[in-house]
PDB file of C-alpha atoms and ligand atoms in Angstrom:
ATOM      1  CA  MET R   1       0.000   0.000   0.000  1.00 97.00           C
ATOM      2  CA  LYS R   2       1.241   3.504  -0.803  1.00 98.00           C
ATOM      3  CA  ARG R   3       1.920   5.836   2.063  1.00 98.00           C
ATOM      4  CA  VAL R   4       1.364   9.608   2.269  1.00 98.00           C
ATOM      5  CA  LEU R   5       2.369  11.995   5.032  1.00 98.00           C
ATOM      6  CA  THR R   6       0.295  15.154   5.259  1.00 98.00           C
ATOM      7  CA  ILE R   7       1.480  18.138   7.304  1.00 98.00           C
ATOM      8  CA  GLN R   8      -1.191  20.740   8.111  1.00 98.00           C
ATOM      9  CA  ASP R   9      -3.355  21.996  10.970  1.00 97.00           C
ATOM     10  CA  ILE R  10      -6.301  20.283  12.570  1.00 98.00           C
ATOM     11  CA  SER R  11      -9.264  22.637  12.792  1.00 98.00           C
ATOM     12  CA  CYS R  12     -11.634  20.819  15.119  1.00 98.00           C
ATOM     13  CA  ILE R  13     -14.722  22.297  13.454  1.00 97.00           C
ATOM     14  CA  GLY R  14     -14.967  23.596   9.904  1.00 96.00           C
ATOM     15  CA  ARG R  15     -14.051  20.687   7.602  1.00 97.00           C
ATOM     16  CA  CYS R  16     -10.692  21.802   6.220  1.00 97.00           C
ATOM     17  CA  SER R  17      -7.028  20.728   6.349  1.00 98.00           C
ATOM     18  CA  LEU R  18      -6.558  17.398   8.219  1.00 98.00           C
ATOM     19  CA  THR R  19     -10.251  16.645   8.724  1.00 98.00           C
ATOM     20  CA  VAL R  20     -10.682  16.483   4.945  1.00 98.00           C
ATOM     21  CA  ALA R  21      -7.207  15.259   3.898  1.00 98.00           C
ATOM     22  CA  LEU R  22      -7.372  12.135   6.069  1.00 98.00           C
ATOM     23  CA  PRO R  23     -10.697  10.714   4.834  1.00 98.00           C
ATOM     24  CA  ILE R  24     -10.108  11.698   1.214  1.00 98.00           C
ATOM     25  CA  ILE R  25      -6.573  10.296   0.881  1.00 98.00           C
ATOM     26  CA  SER R  26      -7.646   7.169   2.794  1.00 98.00           C
ATOM     27  CA  ALA R  27     -10.474   6.685   0.276  1.00 98.00           C
ATOM     28  CA  PHE R  28      -7.735   6.344  -2.378  1.00 98.00           C
ATOM     29  CA  GLU R  29      -6.679   3.266  -0.367  1.00 97.00           C
ATOM     30  CA  VAL R  30      -3.471   4.982   0.685  1.00 98.00           C
ATOM     31  CA  GLU R  31      -2.066   4.912   4.226  1.00 98.00           C
ATOM     32  CA  THR R  32      -2.173   8.465   5.569  1.00 98.00           C
ATOM     33  CA  ALA R  33       0.247   9.613   8.272  1.00 98.00           C
ATOM     34  CA  VAL R  34      -0.094  13.106   9.736  1.00 98.00           C
ATOM     35  CA  ILE R  35       1.843  15.874  11.437  1.00 98.00           C
ATOM     36  CA  PRO R  36      -0.554  18.484  12.852  1.00 97.00           C
ATOM     37  CA  THR R  37       0.970  21.975  12.586  1.00 96.00           C
ATOM     38  CA  ALA R  38      -1.545  23.590  14.950  1.00 96.00           C
ATOM     39  CA  VAL R  39      -4.810  22.812  16.702  1.00 98.00           C
ATOM     40  CA  LEU R  40      -7.641  25.306  16.219  1.00 98.00           C
ATOM     41  CA  SER R  41     -11.111  25.243  17.737  1.00 98.00           C
ATOM     42  CA  GLN R  42     -12.353  26.275  14.270  1.00 97.00           C
ATOM     43  CA  HIS R  43     -10.535  27.608  11.182  1.00 96.00           C
ATOM     44  CA  THR R  44      -9.510  31.253  10.960  1.00 94.00           C
ATOM     45  CA  ALA R  45     -12.380  32.398   8.748  1.00 92.00           C
ATOM     46  CA  PHE R  46     -14.669  32.165  11.789  1.00 94.00           C
ATOM     47  CA  ASP R  47     -14.771  35.473  13.670  1.00 94.00           C
ATOM     48  CA  HIS R  48     -13.192  33.918  16.774  1.00 96.00           C
ATOM     49  CA  PHE R  49     -11.091  30.813  17.364  1.00 97.00           C
ATOM     50  CA  TYR R  50      -8.641  29.233  19.779  1.00 98.00           C
ATOM     51  CA  PHE R  51      -5.195  28.562  18.228  1.00 97.00           C
ATOM     52  CA  ARG R  52      -2.500  26.350  19.658  1.00 97.00           C
ATOM     53  CA  ASP R  53       0.733  26.352  17.678  1.00 95.00           C
ATOM     54  CA  LEU R  54       2.536  22.987  17.440  1.00 96.00           C
ATOM     55  CA  THR R  55       5.770  24.180  15.803  1.00 95.00           C
ATOM     56  CA  GLU R  56       7.939  22.856  18.620  1.00 94.00           C
ATOM     57  CA  GLU R  57       6.551  19.346  18.186  1.00 96.00           C
ATOM     58  CA  ILE R  58       7.752  18.946  14.588  1.00 95.00           C
ATOM     59  CA  PRO R  59      11.493  18.362  15.242  1.00 95.00           C
ATOM     60  CA  GLN R  60      10.646  15.941  18.037  1.00 96.00           C
ATOM     61  CA  ILE R  61       8.362  13.887  15.813  1.00 97.00           C
ATOM     62  CA  ALA R  62      10.985  13.987  13.033  1.00 96.00           C
ATOM     63  CA  ALA R  63      13.711  12.775  15.423  1.00 96.00           C
ATOM     64  CA  GLU R  64      11.652   9.714  16.409  1.00 97.00           C
ATOM     65  CA  TRP R  65      10.898   8.897  12.783  1.00 97.00           C
ATOM     66  CA  LYS R  66      14.535   9.296  11.699  1.00 95.00           C
ATOM     67  CA  ASN R  67      15.437   6.633  14.211  1.00 94.00           C
ATOM     68  CA  ASP R  68      13.141   4.177  12.466  1.00 96.00           C
ATOM     69  CA  ASN R  69      14.005   5.281   8.901  1.00 94.00           C
ATOM     70  CA  GLU R  70      10.364   6.088   8.181  1.00 96.00           C
ATOM     71  CA  CYS R  71       9.706   7.015   4.560  1.00 96.00           C
ATOM     72  CA  PHE R  72       6.738   8.161   2.487  1.00 97.00           C
ATOM     73  CA  ASP R  73       5.670   7.875  -1.144  1.00 98.00           C
ATOM     74  CA  ALA R  74       4.420  11.455  -0.932  1.00 98.00           C
ATOM     75  CA  ILE R  75       4.564  14.358   1.495  1.00 98.00           C
ATOM     76  CA  TYR R  76       1.713  16.851   1.151  1.00 98.00           C
ATOM     77  CA  THR R  77       1.773  20.126   3.085  1.00 98.00           C
ATOM     78  CA  GLY R  78      -1.049  22.599   3.657  1.00 98.00           C
ATOM     79  CA  TYR R  79      -1.748  25.346   6.193  1.00 96.00           C
ATOM     80  CA  MET R  80       1.368  26.268   8.201  1.00 96.00           C
ATOM     81  CA  GLY R  81       0.934  27.895  11.608  1.00 89.00           C
ATOM     82  CA  SER R  82       4.051  30.101  11.498  1.00 92.00           C
ATOM     83  CA  GLU R  83       7.050  31.146   9.382  1.00 94.00           C
ATOM     84  CA  HIS R  84       9.367  29.165  11.655  1.00 94.00           C
ATOM     85  CA  GLN R  85       7.244  26.135  10.908  1.00 95.00           C
ATOM     86  CA  ILE R  86       7.847  26.591   7.180  1.00 96.00           C
ATOM     87  CA  ASP R  87      11.609  26.397   7.848  1.00 96.00           C
ATOM     88  CA  LEU R  88      11.170  23.215   9.882  1.00 95.00           C
ATOM     89  CA  VAL R  89       9.029  21.608   7.191  1.00 95.00           C
ATOM     90  CA  SER R  90      11.611  22.630   4.609  1.00 96.00           C
ATOM     91  CA  GLU R  91      14.240  20.755   6.679  1.00 95.00           C
ATOM     92  CA  PHE R  92      11.810  17.874   6.930  1.00 94.00           C
ATOM     93  CA  PHE R  93      11.731  17.714   3.104  1.00 95.00           C
ATOM     94  CA  ASP R  94      15.559  17.457   3.124  1.00 95.00           C
ATOM     95  CA  ASP R  95      15.477  14.634   5.658  1.00 94.00           C
ATOM     96  CA  PHE R  96      12.488  12.618   4.420  1.00 92.00           C
ATOM     97  CA  GLY R  97      11.543  13.952   0.977  1.00 83.00           C
ATOM     98  CA  SER R  98      14.313  12.742  -1.347  1.00 89.00           C
ATOM     99  CA  GLU R  99      12.347   9.656  -2.496  1.00 92.00           C
ATOM    100  CA  SER R 100       8.900  11.235  -2.058  1.00 97.00           C
ATOM    101  CA  LEU R 101       6.582  13.188  -4.305  1.00 98.00           C
ATOM    102  CA  THR R 102       6.385  16.550  -2.517  1.00 98.00           C
ATOM    103  CA  VAL R 103       3.094  18.429  -2.892  1.00 98.00           C
ATOM    104  CA  VAL R 104       2.811  21.946  -1.458  1.00 98.00           C
ATOM    105  CA  ASP R 105      -0.502  23.751  -1.153  1.00 98.00           C
ATOM    106  CA  PRO R 106       0.618  27.237  -0.043  1.00 98.00           C
ATOM    107  CA  ALA R 107      -2.663  27.628   1.860  1.00 97.00           C
ATOM    108  CA  MET R 108      -2.246  31.234   3.003  1.00 97.00           C
ATOM    109  CA  ALA R 109      -4.621  33.549   1.130  1.00 97.00           C
ATOM    110  CA  ASP R 110      -7.813  33.887  -0.907  1.00 96.00           C
ATOM    111  CA  ASN R 111      -9.861  36.620  -2.591  1.00 94.00           C
ATOM    112  CA  GLY R 112      -6.907  39.009  -2.642  1.00 96.00           C
ATOM    113  CA  SER R 113      -5.837  38.797   1.008  1.00 95.00           C
ATOM    114  CA  LEU R 114      -3.759  36.713   3.410  1.00 96.00           C
ATOM    115  CA  TYR R 115      -5.696  34.605   5.939  1.00 95.00           C
ATOM    116  CA  THR R 116      -6.169  36.144   9.394  1.00 92.00           C
ATOM    117  CA  GLY R 117      -3.051  35.969  11.543  1.00 92.00           C
ATOM    118  CA  PHE R 118      -0.360  35.771   8.838  1.00 95.00           C
ATOM    119  CA  PRO R 119       2.281  38.551   8.741  1.00 95.00           C
ATOM    120  CA  ASP R 120       2.944  40.423   5.475  1.00 90.00           C
ATOM    121  CA  GLY R 121       6.191  38.545   4.781  1.00 92.00           C
ATOM    122  CA  PHE R 122       4.535  35.125   4.992  1.00 96.00           C
ATOM    123  CA  ALA R 123       4.467  34.615   1.218  1.00 97.00           C
ATOM    124  CA  GLN R 124       8.236  35.169   1.025  1.00 97.00           C
ATOM    125  CA  SER R 125       8.737  32.352   3.525  1.00 96.00           C
ATOM    126  CA  MET R 126       6.311  30.119   1.645  1.00 97.00           C
ATOM    127  CA  LYS R 127       8.464  30.548  -1.489  1.00 97.00           C
ATOM    128  CA  LYS R 128      11.186  28.490   0.233  1.00 94.00           C
ATOM    129  CA  LEU R 129       8.856  25.504   0.423  1.00 96.00           C
ATOM    130  CA  VAL R 130       7.506  26.030  -3.083  1.00 97.00           C
ATOM    131  CA  LYS R 131      11.052  25.865  -4.488  1.00 96.00           C
ATOM    132  CA  LYS R 132      11.483  22.385  -2.982  1.00 96.00           C
ATOM    133  CA  ALA R 133       8.159  20.966  -4.169  1.00 98.00           C
ATOM    134  CA  ASP R 134       7.452  18.641  -7.094  1.00 98.00           C
ATOM    135  CA  VAL R 135       3.862  19.925  -7.335  1.00 98.00           C
ATOM    136  CA  ILE R 136       2.386  23.200  -6.056  1.00 98.00           C
ATOM    137  CA  ILE R 137      -1.325  24.049  -5.871  1.00 99.00           C
ATOM    138  CA  PRO R 138      -1.896  27.790  -5.296  1.00 98.00           C
ATOM    139  CA  ASN R 139      -5.150  29.642  -5.994  1.00 98.00           C
ATOM    140  CA  LEU R 140      -5.003  32.913  -7.984  1.00 97.00           C
ATOM    141  CA  THR R 141      -4.347  35.079  -4.906  1.00 98.00           C
ATOM    142  CA  GLU R 142      -1.519  32.814  -3.722  1.00 98.00           C
ATOM    143  CA  SER R 143      -0.066  32.716  -7.263  1.00 98.00           C
ATOM    144  CA  CYS R 144       0.143  36.528  -7.292  1.00 98.00           C
ATOM    145  CA  LEU R 145       1.719  36.620  -3.828  1.00 98.00           C
ATOM    146  CA  LEU R 146       4.333  34.027  -4.828  1.00 98.00           C
ATOM    147  CA  LEU R 147       5.194  36.022  -7.963  1.00 98.00           C
ATOM    148  CA  ASP R 148       5.057  39.442  -6.231  1.00 97.00           C
ATOM    149  CA  GLU R 149       2.304  40.526  -8.623  1.00 97.00           C
ATOM    150  CA  GLU R 150      -0.838  42.611  -8.027  1.00 95.00           C
ATOM    151  CA  TYR R 151      -4.011  40.531  -7.612  1.00 96.00           C
ATOM    152  CA  ASP R 152      -6.508  41.531 -10.290  1.00 94.00           C
ATOM    153  CA  PRO R 153      -8.935  38.658 -10.948  1.00 89.00           C
ATOM    154  CA  SER R 154     -10.251  40.269 -14.140  1.00 89.00           C
ATOM    155  CA  SER R 155      -6.772  40.062 -15.731  1.00 91.00           C
ATOM    156  CA  PHE R 156      -6.694  36.253 -15.753  1.00 93.00           C
ATOM    157  CA  THR R 157      -7.227  35.453 -19.420  1.00 94.00           C
ATOM    158  CA  ARG R 158      -6.116  32.012 -20.630  1.00 95.00           C
ATOM    159  CA  ASP R 159      -2.797  33.501 -21.847  1.00 96.00           C
ATOM    160  CA  ARG R 160      -2.157  35.195 -18.491  1.00 96.00           C
ATOM    161  CA  ILE R 161      -2.877  31.911 -16.694  1.00 97.00           C
ATOM    162  CA  ILE R 162      -0.358  30.067 -18.895  1.00 98.00           C
ATOM    163  CA  GLN R 163       2.191  32.814 -18.230  1.00 98.00           C
ATOM    164  CA  THR R 164       1.501  32.538 -14.474  1.00 98.00           C
ATOM    165  CA  LEU R 165       1.822  28.735 -14.507  1.00 98.00           C
ATOM    166  CA  LYS R 166       5.212  29.050 -16.228  1.00 98.00           C
ATOM    167  CA  GLY R 167       6.317  31.862 -13.908  1.00 98.00           C
ATOM    168  CA  LEU R 168       5.506  29.744 -10.857  1.00 98.00           C
ATOM    169  CA  SER R 169       7.288  26.755 -12.341  1.00 98.00           C
ATOM    170  CA  SER R 170      10.420  28.861 -12.854  1.00 98.00           C
ATOM    171  CA  LEU R 171      10.529  29.380  -9.059  1.00 97.00           C
ATOM    172  CA  GLY R 172      11.852  25.795  -9.091  1.00 96.00           C
ATOM    173  CA  CYS R 173       8.789  23.588  -9.111  1.00 97.00           C
ATOM    174  CA  PRO R 174       8.297  21.222 -12.089  1.00 98.00           C
ATOM    175  CA  LYS R 175       4.497  20.842 -11.858  1.00 98.00           C
ATOM    176  CA  VAL R 176       2.074  23.667 -11.075  1.00 98.00           C
ATOM    177  CA  ILE R 177      -1.696  23.704 -10.639  1.00 99.00           C
ATOM    178  CA  ILE R 178      -3.653  26.955 -10.261  1.00 98.00           C
ATOM    179  CA  THR R 179      -7.121  26.564  -8.729  1.00 98.00           C
ATOM    180  CA  GLY R 180     -10.212  28.760  -8.941  1.00 96.00           C
ATOM    181  CA  ILE R 181      -9.976  29.838 -12.585  1.00 96.00           C
ATOM    182  CA  SER R 182     -12.990  30.415 -14.790  1.00 93.00           C
ATOM    183  CA  ALA R 183     -13.596  30.122 -18.519  1.00 85.00           C
ATOM    184  CA  GLY R 184     -16.919  31.956 -18.437  1.00 81.00           C
ATOM    185  CA  THR R 185     -19.558  32.866 -15.895  1.00 81.00           C
ATOM    186  CA  ASN R 186     -20.864  29.302 -15.581  1.00 91.00           C
ATOM    187  CA  GLU R 187     -17.623  27.383 -15.247  1.00 95.00           C
ATOM    188  CA  LEU R 188     -15.008  27.062 -12.534  1.00 96.00           C
ATOM    189  CA  GLY R 189     -11.913  24.902 -12.635  1.00 97.00           C
ATOM    190  CA  ALA R 190      -8.146  24.645 -12.531  1.00 98.00           C
ATOM    191  CA  ALA R 191      -5.140  24.725 -14.854  1.00 98.00           C
ATOM    192  CA  GLY R 192      -2.003  22.586 -14.703  1.00 98.00           C
ATOM    193  CA  PHE R 193       1.472  22.894 -16.236  1.00 98.00           C
ATOM    194  CA  ASP R 194       3.926  20.037 -16.496  1.00 98.00           C
ATOM    195  CA  SER R 195       7.293  21.638 -17.310  1.00 98.00           C
ATOM    196  CA  GLU R 196       8.935  18.305 -18.174  1.00 98.00           C
ATOM    197  CA  LYS R 197       6.337  17.639 -20.896  1.00 98.00           C
ATOM    198  CA  ASN R 198       5.875  21.369 -21.604  1.00 98.00           C
ATOM    199  CA  GLU R 199       2.102  20.798 -21.542  1.00 98.00           C
ATOM    200  CA  CYS R 200      -0.772  22.805 -20.037  1.00 98.00           C
ATOM    201  CA  TYR R 201      -4.109  21.315 -18.998  1.00 98.00           C
ATOM    202  CA  PHE R 202      -7.402  23.107 -18.327  1.00 98.00           C
ATOM    203  CA  HIS R 203     -10.373  21.443 -16.651  1.00 98.00           C
ATOM    204  CA  TYR R 204     -13.704  23.009 -15.692  1.00 97.00           C
ATOM    205  CA  ASN R 205     -16.949  21.976 -14.090  1.00 97.00           C
ATOM    206  CA  GLU R 206     -20.111  23.773 -12.977  1.00 95.00           C
ATOM    207  CA  ARG R 207     -19.763  27.108 -11.166  1.00 93.00           C
ATOM    208  CA  PHE R 208     -22.094  27.664  -8.206  1.00 91.00           C
ATOM    209  CA  LEU R 209     -23.235  31.073  -6.942  1.00 85.00           C
ATOM    210  CA  GLN R 210     -22.014  30.493  -3.411  1.00 87.00           C
ATOM    211  CA  ASN R 211     -18.351  29.995  -2.380  1.00 87.00           C
ATOM    212  CA  PHE R 212     -17.740  27.375   0.289  1.00 90.00           C
ATOM    213  CA  HIS R 213     -14.830  27.177   2.700  1.00 92.00           C
ATOM    214  CA  GLY R 214     -12.278  24.336   2.614  1.00 95.00           C
ATOM    215  CA  THR R 215     -12.621  23.456  -1.066  1.00 97.00           C
ATOM    216  CA  GLY R 216      -8.910  24.145  -1.705  1.00 97.00           C
ATOM    217  CA  ASP R 217      -7.962  21.453   0.814  1.00 98.00           C
ATOM    218  CA  ILE R 218     -10.365  18.990  -0.784  1.00 98.00           C
ATOM    219  CA  PHE R 219      -8.862  19.762  -4.189  1.00 98.00           C
ATOM    220  CA  SER R 220      -5.250  19.263  -3.019  1.00 98.00           C
ATOM    221  CA  SER R 221      -6.116  16.023  -1.210  1.00 98.00           C
ATOM    222  CA  VAL R 222      -7.575  14.593  -4.430  1.00 98.00           C
ATOM    223  CA  VAL R 223      -4.518  15.679  -6.430  1.00 98.00           C
ATOM    224  CA  THR R 224      -2.234  13.982  -3.888  1.00 98.00           C
ATOM    225  CA  GLY R 225      -4.302  10.789  -3.707  1.00 98.00           C
ATOM    226  CA  SER R 226      -4.555  10.596  -7.492  1.00 98.00           C
ATOM    227  CA  MET R 227      -0.866  11.160  -8.171  1.00 98.00           C
ATOM    228  CA  VAL R 228       0.351   8.761  -5.513  1.00 98.00           C
ATOM    229  CA  ARG R 229      -1.915   6.128  -7.098  1.00 98.00           C
ATOM    230  CA  GLY R 230      -0.260   6.772 -10.479  1.00 97.00           C
ATOM    231  CA  ALA R 231      -2.359   9.453 -12.186  1.00 98.00           C
ATOM    232  CA  ASP R 232      -0.506  11.995 -14.347  1.00 98.00           C
ATOM    233  CA  LEU R 233      -0.991  15.725 -13.733  1.00 98.00           C
ATOM    234  CA  ASP R 234      -3.734  16.060 -16.367  1.00 98.00           C
ATOM    235  CA  ARG R 235      -5.820  13.277 -14.799  1.00 98.00           C
ATOM    236  CA  ALA R 236      -5.139  14.501 -11.249  1.00 98.00           C
ATOM    237  CA  VAL R 237      -6.401  18.006 -12.096  1.00 98.00           C
ATOM    238  CA  LYS R 238      -9.531  16.602 -13.764  1.00 98.00           C
ATOM    239  CA  ASN R 239     -10.252  14.331 -10.760  1.00 98.00           C
ATOM    240  CA  ALA R 240      -9.838  17.226  -8.326  1.00 98.00           C
ATOM    241  CA  VAL R 241     -12.032  19.639 -10.324  1.00 98.00           C
ATOM    242  CA  ASP R 242     -14.809  17.061 -10.720  1.00 98.00           C
ATOM    243  CA  PHE R 243     -14.681  15.849  -7.102  1.00 98.00           C
ATOM    244  CA  THR R 244     -14.670  19.380  -5.642  1.00 98.00           C
ATOM    245  CA  SER R 245     -17.575  20.354  -7.854  1.00 97.00           C
ATOM    246  CA  LEU R 246     -19.525  17.258  -6.770  1.00 97.00           C
ATOM    247  CA  CYS R 247     -18.946  18.114  -3.092  1.00 97.00           C
ATOM    248  CA  ILE R 248     -20.267  21.634  -3.675  1.00 96.00           C
ATOM    249  CA  ARG R 249     -23.323  20.164  -5.467  1.00 95.00           C
ATOM    250  CA  TYR R 250     -24.043  18.160  -2.302  1.00 95.00           C
ATOM    251  CA  THR R 251     -23.858  21.388  -0.240  1.00 94.00           C
ATOM    252  CA  VAL R 252     -25.576  24.145  -2.236  1.00 92.00           C
ATOM    253  CA  HIS R 253     -28.931  23.586  -0.537  1.00 89.00           C
ATOM    254  CA  ASP R 254     -27.203  24.575   2.707  1.00 84.00           C
ATOM    255  CA  PRO R 255     -25.579  28.008   1.990  1.00 74.00           C
ATOM    256  CA  ASP R 256     -25.849  29.134   5.624  1.00 80.00           C
ATOM    257  CA  ARG R 257     -23.325  26.494   6.567  1.00 83.00           C
ATOM    258  CA  ARG R 258     -20.684  27.643   4.086  1.00 83.00           C
ATOM    259  CA  TRP R 259     -18.114  28.196   6.861  1.00 90.00           C
ATOM    260  CA  TYR R 260     -18.487  24.570   7.922  1.00 95.00           C
ATOM    261  CA  GLY R 261     -16.946  23.283   4.689  1.00 95.00           C
ATOM    262  CA  VAL R 262     -18.593  21.195   1.983  1.00 96.00           C
ATOM    263  CA  ASN R 263     -20.475  17.913   2.321  1.00 95.00           C
ATOM    264  CA  PHE R 264     -17.652  15.791   0.897  1.00 97.00           C
ATOM    265  CA  GLU R 265     -18.828  12.647   2.719  1.00 97.00           C
ATOM    266  CA  PRO R 266     -21.406  11.451   0.159  1.00 97.00           C
ATOM    267  CA  ALA R 267     -18.860  12.066  -2.638  1.00 98.00           C
ATOM    268  CA  LEU R 268     -16.222   9.724  -1.157  1.00 98.00           C
ATOM    269  CA  LYS R 269     -17.808   6.706  -2.864  1.00 98.00           C
ATOM    270  CA  GLU R 270     -16.780   8.166  -6.271  1.00 98.00           C
ATOM    271  CA  ILE R 271     -13.059   7.999  -5.457  1.00 98.00           C
ATOM    272  CA  PRO R 272     -12.487   4.389  -6.560  1.00 96.00           C
ATOM    273  CA  ASN R 273     -13.762   5.396 -10.034  1.00 96.00           C
ATOM    274  CA  MET R 274     -11.012   8.023 -10.257  1.00 95.00           C
ATOM    275  CA  LEU R 275      -8.102   5.617 -10.175  1.00 89.00           C
ATOM    276  CA  PRO R 276      -6.241   5.244 -13.474  1.00 80.00           C
TER     277      PRO R 276
HETATM  278  O1  LIG V 301      -8.630  25.826   4.099  1.00 66.46           O
HETATM  279  C1  LIG V 301      -7.480  26.530   4.393  1.00 66.46           C
HETATM  280  C2  LIG V 301      -7.310  26.691   5.869  1.00 66.46           C
HETATM  281  C3  LIG V 301      -6.729  25.683   6.604  1.00 66.46           C
HETATM  282  N1  LIG V 301      -6.543  25.784   7.938  1.00 66.46           N
HETATM  283  C4  LIG V 301      -6.932  26.893   8.595  1.00 66.46           C
HETATM  284  C5  LIG V 301      -7.539  27.942   7.919  1.00 66.46           C
HETATM  285  C6  LIG V 301      -7.730  27.852   6.534  1.00 66.46           C
HETATM  286  C7  LIG V 301      -8.357  28.943   5.803  1.00 66.46           C
HETATM  287  O2  LIG V 301      -8.885  29.881   6.319  1.00 66.46           O
HETATM  288  O3  LIG V 301      -7.937  29.011   8.608  1.00 66.46           O
HETATM  289  C8  LIG V 301      -6.713  26.982  10.062  1.00 66.46           C
END
């Protein structure tokens, strides 16, 4: 059985980060190990939350694992609780990542702004991790932050998206996926660039009126599960777009609960059909 390690926070309520990565990657029939980067009562888009940083635990966990020569087919990182934590995870990649597919979701911003609690320089720190990744999965806001560009959603024509994919790849990452792009008013999807094949992929599905929280983490979990089970980038992007869209379809009748994440649970049964 393949084995993934995912490093991100556990938000006790709000269906994001570990509470979606674990069930989704497990549904790919992949063993899923975790390092929680922080414990939150609920994610930071709620107007109040308790936050307990777990940065100091990371080197201690790593030391135990080094002893046993633990290794992983993939390491997938998401929300990081602090800049120091990014440095520790970057060291973790050096120690454990040489044989692994490294997937970095620079989960730090959306709709033009950084998530609550992150300092202005956070994106500069995140670049260090992006440079070490095999696959990165930013949304449009995170793409602009990583490239030090202004965020102007109306400027994202197909050509600009291709230029952005290539710009991100030249930071040092061979495969790039940008999420949350649209082809027209009724479609929402993602674009991928595989620099080794010099190919771009665009996949879209239905666009819903309401935005729901946590969909980026669902998307990245499906990309990781798909790739570790042998899907190429094109297939992984299609799986993630279709699965995320299906989850939203199961949730649209419940717009008042948008901060509680999407109803991904009834969609899990589709995962076996996504394997190559
Ligand atoms: O879904 C991204 C995410 C993950 N973890 C925490 C968050 C967010 C986005 O707001 O606050 C704690």
